[in-house]
XYZ file of C-alpha atoms in Angstrom:
666
model
C 146.554 55.027 161.867
C 144.602 51.878 162.764
C 140.983 52.466 163.800
C 140.896 50.930 167.262
C 138.361 53.250 168.906
C 136.059 54.527 166.154
C 134.585 52.126 163.633
C 132.392 54.515 161.628
C 131.197 58.118 161.241
C 127.512 58.864 160.539
C 126.854 62.405 159.264
C 123.141 62.050 160.132
C 122.042 63.499 156.762
C 118.538 62.113 157.273
C 118.109 64.363 160.342
C 120.430 67.301 159.582
C 119.313 68.108 156.051
C 115.569 68.511 156.789
C 116.416 70.682 159.817
C 118.535 72.891 157.521
C 115.953 72.982 154.660
C 118.274 71.107 152.275
C 116.596 67.697 152.072
C 115.368 68.470 148.537
C 118.991 68.799 147.379
C 120.172 65.440 148.632
C 119.679 63.188 151.625
C 122.852 61.196 151.091
C 125.240 64.147 151.425
C 125.470 66.575 154.327
C 124.262 70.085 153.384
C 123.906 72.514 156.288
C 123.398 76.234 156.855
C 125.632 78.494 158.874
C 124.677 79.716 162.343
C 122.688 76.522 163.030
C 124.031 73.380 164.753
C 124.282 69.943 163.142
C 125.013 66.470 164.513
C 127.640 63.813 163.817
C 127.572 60.301 165.326
C 130.809 58.383 165.991
C 130.376 54.649 166.402
C 132.905 53.116 168.768
C 134.261 49.586 168.570
C 132.612 47.465 171.240
C 135.796 46.452 173.037
C 137.051 49.960 173.818
C 135.834 52.237 176.615
C 134.779 55.669 175.356
C 137.564 58.238 175.350
C 137.397 61.286 177.607
C 136.167 64.463 175.915
C 139.531 66.250 176.071
C 140.988 63.537 173.873
C 138.740 64.321 170.889
C 139.457 67.061 168.380
C 137.430 68.050 165.354
C 139.368 69.571 162.447
C 137.740 71.313 159.484
C 139.388 72.270 156.232
C 138.242 75.001 153.844
C 141.284 76.628 152.338
C 142.932 76.393 155.738
C 142.821 74.027 158.727
C 140.523 74.906 161.578
C 140.658 73.069 164.911
C 137.363 73.388 166.795
C 137.332 74.269 170.506
C 135.055 72.378 172.874
C 133.485 75.406 174.493
C 131.333 78.132 173.083
C 133.198 81.128 171.743
C 131.560 84.190 170.268
C 131.540 84.118 166.461
C 133.550 80.928 166.086
C 133.153 77.212 165.375
C 132.853 74.903 168.417
C 131.459 71.498 169.355
C 130.449 69.408 172.334
C 129.886 65.657 172.768
C 127.285 63.399 174.344
C 127.649 59.685 175.037
C 125.011 57.050 174.234
C 125.758 53.303 174.446
C 128.481 52.612 171.894
C 128.159 55.984 170.173
C 129.442 59.500 170.650
C 127.213 62.329 169.444
C 128.996 65.515 168.441
C 126.981 68.733 168.101
C 128.826 71.117 165.790
C 128.151 74.872 165.863
C 129.123 77.188 162.997
C 129.285 80.991 163.202
C 126.617 82.849 161.208
C 129.354 84.660 159.275
C 131.443 81.621 158.290
C 132.519 81.392 154.628
C 130.206 79.205 152.550
C 131.802 76.277 150.750
C 132.721 72.582 150.813
C 134.345 71.709 154.158
C 136.168 68.460 154.866
C 136.000 67.140 158.447
C 138.434 64.945 160.382
C 137.974 63.498 163.886
C 141.248 63.145 165.811
C 141.758 61.103 168.996
C 144.680 62.195 171.193
C 146.437 60.074 173.817
C 147.216 61.271 177.339
C 150.429 62.967 176.123
C 148.502 64.900 173.448
C 149.834 62.894 170.509
C 147.534 61.652 167.751
C 146.351 58.163 168.589
C 143.749 57.819 165.862
C 142.474 59.883 162.934
C 139.307 59.207 160.966
C 138.125 61.176 157.954
C 134.520 62.069 158.726
C 133.613 63.118 155.187
C 132.708 66.523 153.802
C 129.753 68.901 153.945
C 128.529 72.010 152.185
C 127.940 75.070 154.356
C 125.381 77.479 152.861
C 123.962 80.906 153.737
C 121.102 80.746 156.256
C 118.169 83.145 155.764
C 116.372 81.414 158.682
C 119.104 82.535 161.131
C 118.757 86.014 162.664
C 122.514 86.480 162.951
C 123.121 85.749 159.247
C 123.389 88.814 156.979
C 120.888 87.195 154.562
C 118.288 86.701 157.336
C 114.770 87.137 155.918
C 112.205 88.187 158.530
C 109.135 86.575 156.897
C 109.821 82.845 157.014
C 106.758 82.065 154.883
C 108.214 83.979 151.933
C 111.354 81.812 151.988
C 109.109 79.082 150.602
C 109.250 81.159 147.404
C 112.585 82.993 147.514
C 114.743 79.996 148.547
C 112.736 76.782 148.212
C 110.583 77.203 145.082
C 112.234 75.525 142.095
C 109.624 76.854 139.659
C 108.901 80.463 138.864
C 107.544 82.984 136.399
C 109.540 85.537 134.456
C 107.693 88.352 132.687
C 107.948 89.434 129.064
C 105.854 91.306 126.489
C 105.115 95.020 126.754
C 104.051 97.131 129.734
C 100.367 96.964 128.750
C 100.394 93.312 127.601
C 102.507 91.429 130.106
C 103.149 87.753 129.359
C 104.276 85.283 132.070
C 107.053 82.877 131.078
C 107.314 79.767 133.312
C 110.933 78.996 134.264
C 112.481 75.981 135.997
C 115.103 77.212 138.448
C 115.880 73.655 139.612
C 118.260 74.793 142.371
C 117.894 71.457 144.207
C 118.454 69.201 141.206
C 121.303 66.676 141.406
C 124.797 68.237 141.300
C 123.524 71.831 140.920
C 125.058 72.832 144.265
C 128.439 71.493 143.069
C 128.133 73.525 139.865
C 127.292 76.692 141.840
C 130.549 76.417 143.795
C 132.379 75.490 140.585
C 131.179 78.839 139.189
C 132.633 80.658 142.222
C 135.883 78.667 141.863
C 136.225 79.793 138.235
C 135.902 83.513 138.977
C 138.989 85.634 138.188
C 139.439 86.460 141.901
C 139.354 82.773 142.914
C 141.828 81.760 140.208
C 144.175 84.611 141.121
C 144.083 84.333 144.924
C 142.031 81.370 146.196
C 142.759 81.969 149.919
C 141.448 85.552 149.882
C 138.475 84.555 147.730
C 137.548 81.728 150.132
C 137.601 84.104 153.120
C 135.456 86.633 151.210
C 132.776 84.010 150.665
C 131.459 84.847 154.113
C 130.021 88.034 152.596
C 126.835 87.804 150.461
C 127.667 91.159 148.841
C 130.913 89.660 147.519
C 129.341 86.333 146.559
C 126.330 87.876 144.783
C 128.550 90.281 142.867
C 130.768 87.372 141.798
C 127.735 85.347 140.654
C 126.402 88.336 138.690
C 129.708 88.724 136.828
C 130.107 84.968 136.245
C 126.630 84.316 134.811
C 127.645 86.220 131.662
C 130.745 85.139 129.778
C 131.939 88.573 128.680
C 135.103 88.789 130.789
C 135.809 85.403 132.255
C 134.965 81.708 132.297
C 131.330 82.689 132.722
C 128.265 80.577 132.076
C 126.151 82.098 129.306
C 127.114 83.928 126.129
C 124.696 86.680 125.115
C 123.552 87.213 121.536
C 120.854 89.484 120.139
C 121.188 89.399 116.335
C 119.005 86.355 115.596
C 121.927 84.184 114.436
C 121.896 81.190 116.794
C 122.806 78.300 114.454
C 125.984 77.463 116.436
C 124.086 77.233 119.725
C 120.623 77.215 121.302
C 118.249 80.155 120.591
C 117.660 82.071 123.860
C 113.892 81.530 123.596
C 114.249 77.713 123.570
C 115.510 77.435 127.158
C 112.823 76.643 129.739
C 115.100 76.482 132.778
C 118.570 76.925 134.243
C 119.660 73.330 134.894
C 120.511 72.266 131.298
C 122.556 75.479 130.951
C 124.489 74.907 134.186
C 125.139 71.240 133.390
C 126.273 72.086 129.870
C 128.720 74.698 131.234
C 130.142 72.293 133.830
C 130.426 69.219 131.600
C 132.084 71.354 128.924
C 134.904 72.338 131.281
C 133.634 75.869 132.100
C 132.996 76.597 128.421
C 130.363 79.300 127.869
C 126.908 78.128 126.787
C 125.453 79.722 123.662
C 123.049 81.697 123.825
C 121.195 83.832 126.349
C 119.355 87.128 126.620
C 118.305 89.089 129.707
C 115.671 86.673 131.090
C 118.061 83.724 130.652
C 120.824 85.548 132.584
C 118.356 86.448 135.354
C 116.916 82.904 135.556
C 120.380 81.320 135.856
C 121.510 83.898 138.446
C 118.357 83.250 140.503
C 119.052 79.492 140.484
C 122.642 79.938 141.712
C 121.777 82.499 144.402
C 118.810 80.504 145.768
C 120.951 77.358 145.797
C 123.663 79.135 147.831
C 120.995 80.287 150.311
C 120.519 83.960 149.352
C 116.801 84.898 149.039
C 116.318 85.948 145.399
C 113.543 86.845 142.971
C 113.452 87.662 139.254
C 112.252 91.129 138.280
C 111.164 92.569 134.916
C 111.259 96.315 134.250
C 109.019 97.316 131.344
C 109.987 100.233 129.093
C 113.501 99.969 130.492
C 115.976 102.667 129.452
C 119.666 102.319 128.722
C 121.119 105.714 129.631
C 124.389 105.741 127.710
C 125.852 109.101 128.696
C 124.688 109.381 132.291
C 122.530 112.480 131.835
C 119.287 110.662 132.616
C 117.666 111.647 129.343
C 117.625 109.005 126.642
C 117.698 110.673 123.243
C 116.478 108.946 120.152
C 115.803 110.205 116.698
C 112.877 109.291 114.521
C 113.953 106.943 111.721
C 117.102 106.076 113.677
C 117.642 103.203 116.101
C 115.660 103.649 119.300
C 117.418 103.342 122.635
C 114.423 102.541 124.807
C 114.197 98.861 125.591
C 110.857 97.079 125.675
C 111.618 95.081 128.818
C 114.666 94.116 130.834
C 115.098 91.392 133.470
C 117.357 91.355 136.507
C 117.238 89.744 139.972
C 116.884 91.098 143.490
C 118.608 89.422 146.427
C 117.925 90.079 150.101
C 120.852 90.937 152.396
C 122.086 93.456 154.922
C 124.602 95.985 153.619
C 127.198 96.215 156.382
C 129.527 97.875 153.846
C 127.205 100.926 153.648
C 125.658 103.426 156.033
C 122.433 102.337 157.753
C 119.189 102.162 155.806
C 120.175 100.174 152.728
C 119.471 96.625 153.939
C 116.862 94.505 152.149
C 116.372 93.951 148.427
C 119.414 94.605 146.234
C 119.363 94.765 142.413
C 121.812 92.430 140.654
C 121.842 92.600 136.866
C 123.777 89.734 135.237
C 123.107 90.883 131.639
C 126.322 92.390 130.227
C 125.503 96.059 129.547
C 128.083 98.280 131.258
C 131.358 97.653 133.063
C 131.421 98.085 136.846
C 134.883 98.259 138.417
C 136.219 97.011 135.075
C 133.995 93.941 134.602
C 130.525 93.359 133.147
C 128.641 93.258 136.405
C 125.913 95.332 138.011
C 125.075 95.442 141.725
C 124.307 94.706 144.437
C 122.492 98.031 144.420
C 119.960 98.826 147.197
C 116.418 99.262 145.875
C 115.917 101.877 148.631
C 118.805 103.936 147.197
C 117.214 103.835 143.731
C 113.898 105.090 145.091
C 115.550 107.905 147.058
C 117.810 109.020 144.202
C 120.968 108.230 146.214
C 122.926 107.627 143.018
C 126.373 107.619 144.698
C 125.592 104.502 146.763
C 127.475 101.428 145.570
C 127.176 99.443 143.432
C 125.952 100.953 140.133
C 122.938 102.814 141.574
C 123.151 105.609 138.995
C 122.902 103.060 136.176
C 119.860 101.208 137.587
C 118.258 104.547 138.573
C 118.372 105.638 134.926
C 116.896 102.306 133.741
C 113.728 102.996 135.745
C 113.646 106.826 135.725
C 115.125 108.279 132.540
C 113.116 110.669 130.414
C 112.816 109.914 126.738
C 113.599 112.831 124.456
C 112.415 112.445 120.882
C 114.009 114.426 118.072
C 112.685 114.814 114.541
C 115.480 115.096 111.978
C 114.382 117.274 109.064
C 115.723 117.049 105.529
C 117.923 120.113 106.057
C 119.542 118.423 109.093
C 117.701 120.542 111.674
C 116.522 118.779 114.846
C 113.297 119.671 116.613
C 111.921 118.058 119.729
C 108.608 116.237 119.538
C 106.268 116.080 122.483
C 106.289 112.661 124.137
C 104.766 111.515 127.378
C 107.753 111.395 129.760
C 106.345 108.803 132.155
C 107.209 106.007 129.777
C 110.343 104.562 131.399
C 110.208 102.030 134.235
C 106.620 100.821 134.186
C 104.849 97.871 135.806
C 108.032 96.544 137.429
C 107.016 92.927 137.997
C 107.906 89.806 139.966
C 106.078 86.572 140.756
C 103.883 86.771 143.835
C 104.801 84.643 146.845
C 101.109 83.735 147.079
C 100.743 81.832 143.808
C 101.054 82.212 140.061
C 99.957 85.846 139.872
C 102.131 88.893 139.115
C 103.131 91.309 141.875
C 103.738 94.919 140.852
C 106.716 96.340 142.778
C 107.091 99.664 140.909
C 106.396 101.547 144.166
C 109.561 100.037 145.716
C 111.615 101.697 142.951
C 109.780 104.975 142.313
C 107.542 107.568 143.925
C 104.282 108.250 142.048
C 104.949 110.188 138.861
C 104.271 113.890 139.215
C 104.370 113.758 143.031
C 106.391 116.158 145.169
C 108.408 113.212 146.469
C 109.409 112.286 142.907
C 110.562 115.867 142.274
C 112.574 115.927 145.531
C 114.153 112.590 144.674
C 115.184 113.836 141.239
C 116.749 116.949 142.780
C 118.627 114.803 145.278
C 119.945 112.766 142.366
C 121.231 116.021 140.889
C 118.803 115.730 138.022
C 115.948 117.857 136.851
C 112.553 116.476 135.940
C 112.370 117.786 132.417
C 109.323 119.748 131.401
C 108.239 118.308 128.067
C 107.319 120.669 125.286
C 103.696 119.654 124.798
C 103.158 121.438 121.484
C 100.088 123.589 121.003
C 98.037 121.274 123.159
C 95.214 121.276 120.586
C 95.937 117.875 119.030
C 96.244 114.584 120.886
C 97.475 111.312 119.403
C 96.659 107.756 120.506
C 97.060 104.235 119.082
C 94.571 101.423 119.737
C 94.650 97.752 118.772
C 92.949 94.465 119.609
C 94.779 91.405 121.009
C 96.781 90.465 117.921
C 97.273 86.794 116.997
C 100.375 85.698 115.095
C 99.551 84.493 111.594
C 96.473 86.718 111.168
C 95.879 90.135 109.603
C 94.755 92.772 112.115
C 93.950 96.483 112.374
C 95.697 99.233 114.303
C 93.668 102.431 114.749
C 95.453 105.771 115.149
C 93.225 108.488 116.587
C 93.911 112.227 116.260
C 91.731 114.315 118.564
C 91.381 118.061 118.072
C 90.564 119.681 121.425
C 90.831 123.184 120.013
C 88.220 125.474 118.497
C 89.778 125.627 115.013
C 90.067 123.063 112.238
C 93.727 122.005 112.095
C 95.622 120.633 109.074
C 98.326 118.030 109.834
C 100.426 115.270 108.304
C 100.220 111.810 109.882
C 102.880 109.142 109.251
C 102.395 105.611 110.605
C 105.051 102.896 110.433
C 105.170 99.350 111.730
C 108.512 97.678 112.451
C 109.468 94.208 113.628
C 111.660 94.661 116.724
C 113.393 92.495 119.314
C 112.612 92.826 123.026
C 115.558 95.249 123.349
C 114.455 97.388 120.396
C 116.750 96.233 117.614
C 114.915 97.014 114.387
C 114.600 94.019 112.083
C 112.835 95.761 109.221
C 109.883 97.912 108.363
C 106.670 95.984 107.739
C 104.377 98.738 106.497
C 104.200 102.533 106.242
C 101.426 104.904 105.329
C 101.117 108.685 105.285
C 98.084 110.940 105.111
C 97.514 114.666 104.914
C 94.401 115.515 106.862
C 92.403 118.301 108.416
C 91.034 117.514 111.863
C 87.785 119.430 112.539
C 87.518 121.303 115.836
C 86.325 119.172 118.765
C 86.366 116.042 116.569
C 88.386 112.831 116.295
C 89.991 111.598 113.067
C 90.653 107.848 112.816
C 93.282 106.341 110.520
C 93.369 102.546 110.139
C 96.584 100.628 109.380
C 95.885 97.016 108.403
C 98.851 94.823 109.301
C 99.134 91.849 106.965
C 100.884 88.576 107.816
C 102.317 88.610 104.285
C 104.187 91.799 105.264
C 105.184 91.186 108.881
C 105.649 87.386 108.890
C 109.028 87.291 107.180
C 110.802 89.904 109.327
C 109.302 89.097 112.754
C 111.813 88.170 115.491
C 111.434 85.182 117.810
C 109.954 87.674 120.323
C 106.973 88.301 117.979
C 106.923 92.068 118.633
C 105.675 94.754 116.251
C 106.270 98.422 117.114
C 103.785 100.844 115.608
C 104.977 104.461 115.551
C 102.751 107.421 114.680
C 104.165 110.896 113.999
C 101.823 113.871 113.713
C 103.239 117.084 112.244
C 101.186 120.276 112.001
C 101.819 123.078 109.532
C 104.482 124.385 111.870
C 107.414 121.969 111.628
C 108.199 122.706 115.243
C 104.927 121.241 116.487
C 105.214 117.439 116.342
C 103.731 114.657 118.444
C 105.070 111.102 118.543
C 103.307 108.054 119.921
C 104.400 104.396 119.979
C 102.990 101.042 120.978
C 104.655 97.652 121.117
C 102.273 94.882 120.059
C 103.179 91.332 121.169
C 101.594 88.763 118.849
C 99.939 85.895 120.698
C 100.283 82.215 119.776
C 98.206 79.334 121.185
C 99.891 77.441 124.035
C 100.952 73.824 123.667
C 98.509 71.301 125.128
C 100.407 69.134 127.664
C 98.641 66.135 129.255
C 100.264 63.790 131.782
C 98.653 60.333 131.937
C 99.056 57.941 134.873
C 99.299 58.119 138.674
C 102.352 60.277 139.611
C 104.465 58.200 142.029
C 108.240 58.401 142.555
C 110.102 56.001 140.192
C 106.870 54.951 138.430
C 106.504 55.581 134.699
C 104.325 58.445 133.481
C 103.436 59.245 129.858
C 103.046 62.780 128.532
C 101.187 63.760 125.360
C 102.105 67.128 123.801
C 99.878 68.608 121.092
C 100.688 71.583 118.864
C 98.428 73.288 116.318
C 100.170 75.354 113.626
C 98.545 78.838 113.773
C 100.355 80.167 110.684
C 99.253 80.076 107.040
C 102.602 78.468 106.097
C 104.240 75.035 106.526
C 106.656 74.711 109.479
C 109.801 72.590 109.118
C 112.345 71.226 111.591
C 109.924 71.207 114.546
C 111.513 70.393 117.926
C 109.891 69.926 121.346
C 112.079 70.454 124.459
C 110.793 69.065 127.794
C 112.166 69.417 131.339
C 111.060 69.614 134.962
C 112.944 69.626 138.296
C 112.260 66.390 140.149
C 110.500 64.954 137.080
C 112.907 64.619 134.160
C 116.154 66.013 132.814
C 115.867 68.047 129.605
C 114.862 65.944 126.580
C 114.451 66.852 122.914
C 111.705 65.271 120.776
C 111.677 66.064 117.030
C 108.305 66.611 115.360
C 107.569 63.546 113.198
C 107.003 65.596 110.004
C 106.567 69.034 108.463
C 103.498 70.777 109.884
C 101.091 72.365 107.387
C 98.842 75.405 108.033
C 96.311 74.575 110.755
C 97.721 71.040 111.107
C 97.750 69.337 114.523
C 100.798 67.304 115.553
C 101.100 65.182 118.695
C 104.156 63.571 120.307
C 104.505 61.477 123.456
C 107.311 60.653 125.848
C 107.676 58.800 129.153
C 109.622 59.531 132.328
C 109.918 58.406 135.948
C 109.605 61.172 138.588
C 112.614 61.322 140.925
C 111.222 63.458 143.769
C 107.846 63.781 145.511
C 105.901 67.031 145.796
C 104.313 69.654 143.547
C 106.283 69.596 140.268
C 106.043 71.457 136.972
C 106.778 70.092 133.505
C 107.717 72.793 130.966
C 107.659 72.325 127.186
C 108.991 74.543 124.381
C 108.340 74.176 120.626
C 110.615 75.672 117.963
C 110.494 75.420 114.157
C 112.064 77.294 111.258
C 109.436 80.065 111.112
C 107.963 79.935 114.623
C 109.801 79.861 117.944
C 109.086 80.252 121.660
C 105.757 78.371 121.829
C 105.322 77.196 125.424
C 103.173 74.819 127.429
C 103.225 73.327 130.931
C 101.608 70.779 133.215
C 101.554 70.667 137.010
C 102.019 67.240 138.606
C 101.665 66.235 142.276
C 104.074 63.323 142.786
C 103.551 60.978 145.745
C 106.150 58.880 147.499
C 106.202 55.151 146.821
């Protein structure tokens, strides 16, 4: 149809996108949020009088055609027009429960008989969830916190052990170029979308459905998912999980490879990628780490493990929480929902976990969907420790039962500090409320057999540095009035963050008599020569002490996980940070180990600064040697930006560094 009336359509991205908090994504494409109006300008040819309003129709297409009425209707799309010189301004209103997705838009001009006189393709736009809109089911009441949970492209994930928590900077990069396209590509590749695209498109109005789909698609266990998990230390056919510093290289690799899974991830990688996708789609999301997480395999809420056999308590585990109302449940379960994208257990047949209301976990409402019983056990299970004797008999050792679900952590909205959110998941241990909650869950708070109560066992250590020898002190205190003979066994094992044993480093045993009202100290010296070869990339050593008195049935077990520290990389950015102007970065690494490192590789990335780049170390790096590399980049976007660097070599991985840069516009 010849364009005789309209010469051009202007989607007003420069005005619409900032109003919809999407200007960081792109200002050349229209990206809007549901439940909030946006504007389209139609430029008319100068020779033609403007058409009457009844002659204009606006048609949208997302799976099906949608013709917009010109008057307000409850819960539906509509538009109205205003005239100004040679332009028509259309204000388009979307319902707050419209499906998210890529809409195409056509303006149609009808003649007096109602036949199409002219049709002009007005382009396409992404419609996203809108946590700023009260009518949207992802509405977040504290607008200031959306600065973090939607708009912050940098974050902190937490690793280490419950008493030595280590922040890991992560680049979410949800507004980087093409990331929004990849997020919808992930939804399009889900089994439900491939099987029945029309139904899937309609379901994308519901954040419960969308978040559950994202959670299943981030891992590649069942489908054309994004990341392949691996925990055995063999990463030669992919990227070691510890090398990633952000989500964007993973998402781009998946997309450019034709929805081929990216090797490899572990729990924090799955949670970081899920957080990027959910924030990009407009669902408020934060990454959470649960320390001393339990994997309750048989659903009885007690995790059994046997001394000298593989332990089932995990050092830490990461998931995400997303904010939404739960219209599919009874009242009271709106707010934060746990979504766990790490493949652990099947939920409705697929590796997926959540959304599960945090309130239901705290109250022990384990029947509430989805997967509440599973998450409840990860933060509440008791650990039962069994000693296997030579004759095959099992006896239970006393073990402090408040060891699961500690220091549950997320990044604060007020800066780079950690926020402890354990109280959102659990009542205080030992409180009446905790006991009531356990009973409601149909579980009993187990009373631990505390042995005779005369002897107490504790393990103490200094901040241990990787590459050095250090001492661990095991203290046995006798609170009784009689001298007590006992046997003390101490072992140290290299473990991964999820408790896979990689080999025993050292073991020592002692027969001792602890005098009444006195403390006996046993020192285990951990030598780099012993632990260096079997240490995992997580640099964790688990020290286990077992105290057995003359009665075999009176045993006490105590454990600590010791993360070994390494010096951070020194990252210096030189120059005045201005968009499109060259900056130079100098990265310096000092080898802390008493051995030579080979195959050194620096990985650098930062949203708005530079895409991921790899820089090989110029040479082998001897003990104590300093190596420096430099690289240049041109910042793409203004604002507060973070550059993250990782260093990996053959015998040392997961060394991190970062620099914060304030980039100004030209």
